[in-house]
Tab-separated table of C-alpha atoms in Angstrom:
chain	number	residue	atom	x	y	z
A	6	UNK	CA	74.917	-43.998	60.389
A	7	UNK	CA	75.106	-47.121	62.605
A	8	UNK	CA	77.451	-47.736	65.473
A	9	UNK	CA	77.491	-50.547	67.975
A	10	UNK	CA	79.313	-50.950	71.387
A	11	UNK	CA	79.565	-53.564	73.977
A	12	UNK	CA	80.279	-52.655	77.358
A	13	UNK	CA	80.492	-53.966	80.882
A	14	UNK	CA	82.390	-53.316	84.123
A	15	UNK	CA	84.870	-56.117	83.585
A	16	UNK	CA	85.360	-56.152	79.840
A	17	UNK	CA	85.268	-52.132	79.446
A	18	UNK	CA	84.002	-50.841	75.981
A	19	UNK	CA	84.593	-52.531	72.530
A	20	UNK	CA	83.337	-51.316	69.166
A	21	UNK	CA	81.619	-53.759	66.690
A	22	UNK	CA	81.259	-53.276	63.116
A	23	UNK	CA	78.939	-56.603	62.859
A	24	UNK	CA	75.763	-56.002	64.317
A	25	UNK	CA	75.080	-59.882	64.995
A	26	UNK	CA	78.470	-60.322	66.742
A	27	UNK	CA	77.619	-57.131	69.015
A	28	UNK	CA	74.454	-58.749	69.824
A	29	UNK	CA	75.918	-62.076	70.698
A	30	UNK	CA	78.833	-60.580	72.731
A	31	UNK	CA	79.060	-60.787	76.554
A	32	UNK	CA	78.053	-57.228	78.343
A	33	UNK	CA	75.618	-54.725	77.416
A	34	UNK	CA	75.223	-54.107	73.555
A	35	UNK	CA	74.107	-50.540	72.430
A	36	UNK	CA	73.636	-49.968	68.712
A	37	UNK	CA	73.011	-46.383	67.968
A	38	UNK	CA	71.348	-45.504	64.562
A	39	UNK	CA	71.269	-41.914	64.005
A	40	UNK	CA	70.939	-39.491	61.030
A	41	UNK	CA	69.837	-42.752	59.324
A	42	UNK	CA	67.728	-43.514	56.249
A	43	UNK	CA	64.972	-46.105	56.285
A	44	UNK	CA	67.407	-49.021	54.939
A	45	UNK	CA	69.814	-48.530	58.021
A	46	UNK	CA	66.896	-48.562	60.200
A	47	UNK	CA	65.602	-51.708	58.619
A	48	UNK	CA	68.999	-53.213	59.119
A	49	UNK	CA	69.352	-52.580	62.616
A	50	UNK	CA	65.583	-53.836	63.381
A	51	UNK	CA	66.417	-57.062	61.471
A	52	UNK	CA	69.567	-57.638	63.340
A	53	UNK	CA	67.848	-57.552	66.870
A	54	UNK	CA	64.343	-58.650	65.709
A	55	UNK	CA	62.615	-55.307	66.154
A	56	UNK	CA	59.222	-55.452	64.662
A	57	UNK	CA	58.745	-53.203	61.585
A	58	UNK	CA	56.136	-51.076	63.019
A	59	UNK	CA	58.839	-49.779	65.278
A	60	UNK	CA	60.610	-48.617	62.541
A	61	UNK	CA	57.181	-47.143	60.903
A	62	UNK	CA	56.709	-45.243	64.044
A	63	UNK	CA	59.912	-43.480	64.167
A	64	UNK	CA	59.859	-42.806	60.416
A	65	UNK	CA	56.263	-41.484	60.580
A	66	UNK	CA	56.853	-39.215	63.515
A	67	UNK	CA	53.852	-40.575	65.446
A	68	UNK	CA	52.884	-39.289	69.044
A	69	UNK	CA	55.432	-40.484	72.109
A	70	UNK	CA	54.416	-43.821	73.507
A	71	UNK	CA	55.908	-47.055	75.333
A	72	UNK	CA	54.869	-50.257	73.677
A	73	UNK	CA	55.915	-53.882	74.859
A	74	UNK	CA	56.822	-56.571	72.506
A	75	UNK	CA	58.210	-60.080	72.732
A	76	UNK	CA	61.717	-59.962	74.484
A	77	UNK	CA	61.848	-56.054	74.545
A	78	UNK	CA	60.134	-52.888	75.072
A	79	UNK	CA	59.916	-49.778	72.583
A	80	UNK	CA	59.614	-46.566	74.071
A	81	UNK	CA	59.090	-43.478	71.481
A	82	UNK	CA	60.059	-40.018	72.628
A	83	UNK	CA	60.813	-36.669	70.840
A	84	UNK	CA	64.115	-34.385	71.015
A	85	UNK	CA	62.813	-30.711	71.136
A	86	UNK	CA	64.735	-27.705	70.250
A	87	UNK	CA	63.503	-24.073	70.018
A	88	UNK	CA	64.733	-23.163	66.627
A	89	UNK	CA	65.124	-19.321	66.126
A	90	UNK	CA	64.623	-17.425	63.138
A	91	UNK	CA	66.260	-13.960	61.874
A	92	UNK	CA	63.258	-11.807	63.590
A	93	UNK	CA	63.359	-11.307	67.547
A	94	UNK	CA	60.007	-13.453	68.078
A	95	UNK	CA	60.619	-15.751	64.956
A	96	UNK	CA	60.915	-19.275	66.449
A	97	UNK	CA	59.460	-22.780	66.332
A	98	UNK	CA	59.616	-25.817	68.491
A	99	UNK	CA	61.458	-28.306	66.347
A	100	UNK	CA	60.840	-32.008	67.547
A	101	UNK	CA	62.583	-35.168	66.202
A	102	UNK	CA	61.531	-38.757	66.966
A	103	UNK	CA	63.698	-40.789	69.044
A	104	UNK	CA	63.100	-44.743	69.324
A	105	UNK	CA	64.360	-46.633	72.319
A	106	UNK	CA	64.404	-50.267	72.286
A	107	UNK	CA	65.108	-52.041	75.707
A	108	UNK	CA	66.252	-55.557	75.405
A	109	UNK	CA	67.286	-58.095	78.088
A	110	UNK	CA	71.126	-57.247	77.741
A	111	UNK	CA	70.986	-54.620	74.603
A	112	UNK	CA	69.634	-51.101	73.817
A	113	UNK	CA	68.897	-50.034	70.485
A	114	UNK	CA	68.219	-46.158	69.770
A	115	UNK	CA	66.799	-45.301	66.509
A	116	UNK	CA	66.355	-41.869	65.043
A	117	UNK	CA	66.266	-39.958	61.518
A	118	UNK	CA	68.250	-37.114	62.701
A	119	UNK	CA	71.024	-36.128	64.974
A	120	UNK	CA	70.167	-36.273	68.490
A	121	UNK	CA	72.255	-34.290	71.098
A	122	UNK	CA	70.896	-36.559	73.938
A	123	UNK	CA	71.969	-39.932	72.331
A	124	UNK	CA	75.371	-38.422	71.390
A	125	UNK	CA	76.151	-37.264	75.049
A	126	UNK	CA	75.460	-40.538	76.444
A	127	UNK	CA	77.223	-42.517	73.795
A	128	UNK	CA	80.253	-40.127	74.570
A	129	UNK	CA	79.833	-41.196	78.332
A	130	UNK	CA	80.046	-44.871	77.566
A	131	UNK	CA	82.948	-44.187	75.392
A	132	UNK	CA	84.534	-42.447	78.124
A	133	UNK	CA	84.055	-45.482	80.283
A	134	UNK	CA	81.543	-43.671	82.648
A	135	UNK	CA	81.390	-46.256	85.533
A	136	UNK	CA	77.670	-45.970	86.357
A	137	UNK	CA	77.109	-46.818	82.777
A	138	UNK	CA	79.473	-49.828	82.438
A	139	UNK	CA	78.253	-51.408	85.610
A	140	UNK	CA	74.353	-51.115	84.930
A	141	UNK	CA	72.394	-52.832	82.339
A	142	UNK	CA	70.685	-51.354	79.070
A	143	UNK	CA	67.731	-50.192	81.266
A	144	UNK	CA	69.993	-47.618	82.925
A	145	UNK	CA	71.437	-46.522	79.603
A	146	UNK	CA	68.044	-46.038	78.049
A	147	UNK	CA	67.265	-44.065	81.295
A	148	UNK	CA	70.274	-41.778	80.707
A	149	UNK	CA	69.029	-41.160	77.150
A	150	UNK	CA	65.774	-40.163	78.187
A	151	UNK	CA	66.684	-38.081	81.047
A	152	UNK	CA	68.773	-36.127	78.867
A	153	UNK	CA	65.939	-35.720	76.380
A	154	UNK	CA	63.648	-34.263	79.161
A	155	UNK	CA	66.296	-32.056	80.446
A	156	UNK	CA	66.482	-30.274	77.015
A	157	UNK	CA	62.367	-29.668	77.619
A	158	UNK	CA	63.502	-27.274	80.346
A	159	UNK	CA	65.988	-25.423	77.762
A	160	UNK	CA	62.996	-24.945	75.264
A	161	UNK	CA	60.726	-23.608	78.034
A	162	UNK	CA	63.466	-21.150	79.325
A	163	UNK	CA	63.346	-19.721	75.750
A	164	UNK	CA	59.607	-19.589	75.589
A	165	UNK	CA	59.540	-17.679	79.005
A	166	UNK	CA	62.063	-15.317	77.748
A	167	UNK	CA	60.003	-14.526	74.694
A	168	UNK	CA	56.900	-14.159	77.045
A	169	UNK	CA	58.614	-11.502	79.015
A	170	UNK	CA	59.739	-9.508	76.114
A	171	UNK	CA	56.179	-9.748	74.593
A	172	UNK	CA	54.895	-8.325	78.000
A	173	UNK	CA	57.097	-5.416	77.662
A	174	UNK	CA	56.389	-4.907	74.013
A	175	UNK	CA	52.690	-4.767	74.809
A	176	UNK	CA	52.891	-2.067	77.026
A	177	UNK	CA	55.072	-0.116	74.455
A	178	UNK	CA	53.533	-0.834	71.087
A	179	UNK	CA	50.137	-2.256	69.559
A	180	UNK	CA	51.522	-2.778	66.360
A	181	UNK	CA	50.727	-5.893	64.436
A	182	UNK	CA	54.171	-7.349	65.117
A	183	UNK	CA	53.399	-7.718	68.618
A	184	UNK	CA	50.247	-9.673	67.957
A	185	UNK	CA	51.956	-11.901	65.757
A	186	UNK	CA	54.711	-12.432	68.262
A	187	UNK	CA	51.891	-13.427	70.795
A	188	UNK	CA	50.572	-15.896	68.343
A	189	UNK	CA	53.658	-17.707	67.888
A	190	UNK	CA	54.245	-18.248	71.311
A	191	UNK	CA	50.863	-19.615	71.672
A	192	UNK	CA	51.715	-21.914	68.648
A	193	UNK	CA	54.725	-23.079	70.169
A	194	UNK	CA	53.338	-23.711	73.546
A	195	UNK	CA	50.370	-25.719	71.821
A	196	UNK	CA	52.996	-27.782	69.839
A	197	UNK	CA	55.060	-28.317	72.994
A	198	UNK	CA	52.033	-29.456	74.941
A	199	UNK	CA	51.203	-31.788	72.292
A	200	UNK	CA	54.583	-33.359	72.871
A	201	UNK	CA	55.015	-33.174	76.540
A	202	UNK	CA	51.698	-34.680	77.763
A	203	UNK	CA	51.997	-38.193	75.821
A	204	UNK	CA	55.679	-38.218	76.734
A	205	UNK	CA	54.682	-38.247	80.464
A	206	UNK	CA	52.441	-41.130	79.895
A	207	UNK	CA	54.652	-43.027	77.977
A	208	UNK	CA	57.629	-42.624	80.812
A	209	UNK	CA	54.773	-43.467	83.384
A	210	UNK	CA	54.732	-47.007	82.063
A	211	UNK	CA	58.441	-47.416	82.629
A	212	UNK	CA	58.316	-45.869	86.057
A	213	UNK	CA	55.639	-47.629	87.616
A	214	UNK	CA	57.029	-51.394	87.037
A	215	UNK	CA	55.211	-52.564	84.254
A	216	UNK	CA	57.927	-53.601	81.870
A	217	UNK	CA	59.885	-56.637	82.414
A	218	UNK	CA	62.980	-54.979	80.717
A	219	UNK	CA	63.258	-52.407	83.587
A	220	UNK	CA	64.946	-53.741	86.716
A	221	UNK	CA	63.363	-52.852	90.040
A	222	UNK	CA	66.422	-50.987	91.183
A	223	UNK	CA	66.068	-48.685	87.992
A	224	UNK	CA	62.529	-47.735	88.191
A	225	UNK	CA	63.362	-45.102	90.764
A	226	UNK	CA	65.384	-43.190	87.895
A	227	UNK	CA	62.447	-43.512	85.631
A	228	UNK	CA	60.372	-42.258	88.266
A	229	UNK	CA	62.652	-38.982	88.408
A	230	UNK	CA	62.373	-38.553	84.559
A	231	UNK	CA	58.476	-38.736	85.265
A	232	UNK	CA	58.325	-35.962	87.890
A	233	UNK	CA	60.310	-33.894	85.711
A	234	UNK	CA	57.855	-34.409	83.031
A	235	UNK	CA	55.029	-33.321	85.426
A	236	UNK	CA	56.869	-30.254	86.078
A	237	UNK	CA	57.265	-29.697	82.337
A	238	UNK	CA	53.631	-30.027	81.926
A	239	UNK	CA	52.859	-27.791	84.513
A	240	UNK	CA	55.194	-25.383	83.135
A	241	UNK	CA	53.686	-25.284	79.898
A	242	UNK	CA	50.273	-24.671	81.410
A	243	UNK	CA	51.568	-21.805	83.196
A	244	UNK	CA	53.118	-20.170	80.281
A	245	UNK	CA	49.917	-20.814	78.187
A	246	UNK	CA	48.388	-18.818	80.929
A	247	UNK	CA	50.782	-15.908	80.645
A	248	UNK	CA	50.478	-15.897	76.889
A	249	UNK	CA	46.657	-15.506	77.158
A	250	UNK	CA	47.334	-12.663	79.544
A	251	UNK	CA	49.476	-10.935	77.270
A	252	UNK	CA	47.040	-11.435	74.615
A	253	UNK	CA	44.489	-9.728	76.823
A	254	UNK	CA	46.682	-7.145	77.825
A	255	UNK	CA	47.209	-6.373	74.085
A	256	UNK	CA	43.596	-6.372	73.182
A	257	UNK	CA	42.680	-3.996	76.137
A	258	UNK	CA	45.559	-1.821	75.026
A	259	UNK	CA	44.139	-1.407	71.462
A	260	UNK	CA	40.430	-0.915	72.883
A	261	UNK	CA	41.899	1.704	75.070
A	262	UNK	CA	43.652	3.390	72.342
A	263	UNK	CA	40.646	3.181	70.169
A	264	UNK	CA	38.502	4.769	72.910
A	265	UNK	CA	40.878	7.849	73.542
A	266	UNK	CA	40.496	8.580	69.683
A	267	UNK	CA	36.727	8.191	69.786
A	268	UNK	CA	36.590	10.320	72.585
A	269	UNK	CA	38.789	13.025	71.040
A	270	UNK	CA	36.597	12.820	67.838
A	271	UNK	CA	33.385	12.907	69.951
A	272	UNK	CA	34.318	16.203	71.698
A	273	UNK	CA	35.187	17.733	68.440
A	274	UNK	CA	32.002	16.908	66.854
A	275	UNK	CA	29.969	18.159	70.074
A	276	UNK	CA	31.772	21.518	70.008
A	277	UNK	CA	30.917	22.018	66.368
A	278	UNK	CA	27.192	20.954	66.971
A	279	UNK	CA	25.720	24.425	68.217
A	280	UNK	CA	28.063	26.046	66.075
A	281	UNK	CA	26.459	24.428	63.143
A	282	UNK	CA	23.344	25.198	64.528
A	283	UNK	CA	23.889	29.074	64.572
A	284	UNK	CA	25.259	28.848	61.054
A	285	UNK	CA	22.323	27.128	59.911
A	286	UNK	CA	19.805	29.546	61.474
A	287	UNK	CA	21.405	32.683	59.933
A	288	UNK	CA	21.925	30.703	56.622
A	289	UNK	CA	18.077	30.474	56.196
A	290	UNK	CA	16.784	32.792	53.375
A	291	UNK	CA	14.157	34.985	55.172
A	292	UNK	CA	13.671	38.416	54.341
A	293	UNK	CA	12.818	39.628	57.624
A	294	UNK	CA	15.696	38.955	60.142
A	295	UNK	CA	16.749	41.667	62.365
A	296	UNK	CA	20.320	40.768	62.524
A	297	UNK	CA	20.913	40.623	58.812
A	298	UNK	CA	20.552	44.478	58.778
A	299	UNK	CA	22.781	45.071	61.492
A	300	UNK	CA	26.470	46.392	60.550
A	301	UNK	CA	28.279	44.442	62.936
A	302	UNK	CA	26.006	41.328	62.873
A	303	UNK	CA	28.577	39.142	61.366
A	304	UNK	CA	31.394	39.911	63.773
A	305	UNK	CA	28.838	39.580	66.672
A	306	UNK	CA	27.960	36.019	65.669
A	307	UNK	CA	31.544	34.829	65.072
A	308	UNK	CA	32.319	36.461	68.618
A	309	UNK	CA	29.358	34.594	70.044
A	310	UNK	CA	30.395	31.274	68.378
A	311	UNK	CA	33.786	31.371	69.572
A	312	UNK	CA	32.881	32.261	73.128
A	313	UNK	CA	30.280	29.465	72.995
A	314	UNK	CA	33.229	27.083	71.696
A	315	UNK	CA	35.606	28.128	74.654
A	316	UNK	CA	32.965	27.591	77.259
A	317	UNK	CA	32.138	24.043	76.194
A	318	UNK	CA	36.006	23.380	75.742
A	319	UNK	CA	36.460	24.572	79.357
A	320	UNK	CA	33.796	22.400	80.562
A	321	UNK	CA	34.770	19.366	79.041
A	322	UNK	CA	38.168	19.714	80.485
A	323	UNK	CA	36.862	20.369	83.735
A	324	UNK	CA	34.826	17.184	83.594
A	325	UNK	CA	38.068	15.266	82.302
A	326	UNK	CA	36.584	14.540	78.994
A	327	UNK	CA	39.759	15.724	77.636
């Protein structure tokens, strides 16, 4: 799916079917390639002399980066979404690569899937957003990247909600489902960390004025996106600490539960230890044992064993072993 539009403050917005004609038109040219196959990506790249390695990076889903080429700058970021399953804690961070090529008077966005951020800014251009129409392609690229990064906060909000649920579940249950939920959140945070860190480095290149295609007055907008990414990285590290804390609480709860069981079993074994000794003594096959000839010997031994058990049980309760 390839669409091309040319816009400016004076000429408004005009749609083109011919990519070469759109490139030569006056104003800012934006070519949006979304939900596309390899042939469509190659066709757009050929029309704007974009290096084939750019298409390779978008298709092969490499790590985010910013790379300057002759006449344009290529920035690869990833659109992220927290995709939920049927279960409460069944979720996964779904990331789709988005390539943004910024030229002198054109911008090309490349994606193999539908990208919400690109669609939102495209709709704003079609509605005649004055800020977009009055500024160049570097500002359009900034708006796309800004929306992509804003969606990261939505993902982290979902992760935070799950961590809060897990913390409540840890205190109520030590089932295997709780441990699986903790591992799921930790896995999501690890995947998101691998996405956020290189994205921050990629945006820093655009924010510090190293790119010719980004005007000086637009750099402050990229710096704002970079600062948002710094906050995203900090939140990821904070939530990873919370997930580790939830795992530690879970393990401590399981250990405490096991200790309680072992304590009860130990008390029971200790109660039967002297009783077993008495039963063993009177179970010896000696002919001359005075108590064996006593008429009430059996009842006396049983009563003595019961009293011994009661005394020991009272002692254990007094010492708070039970």
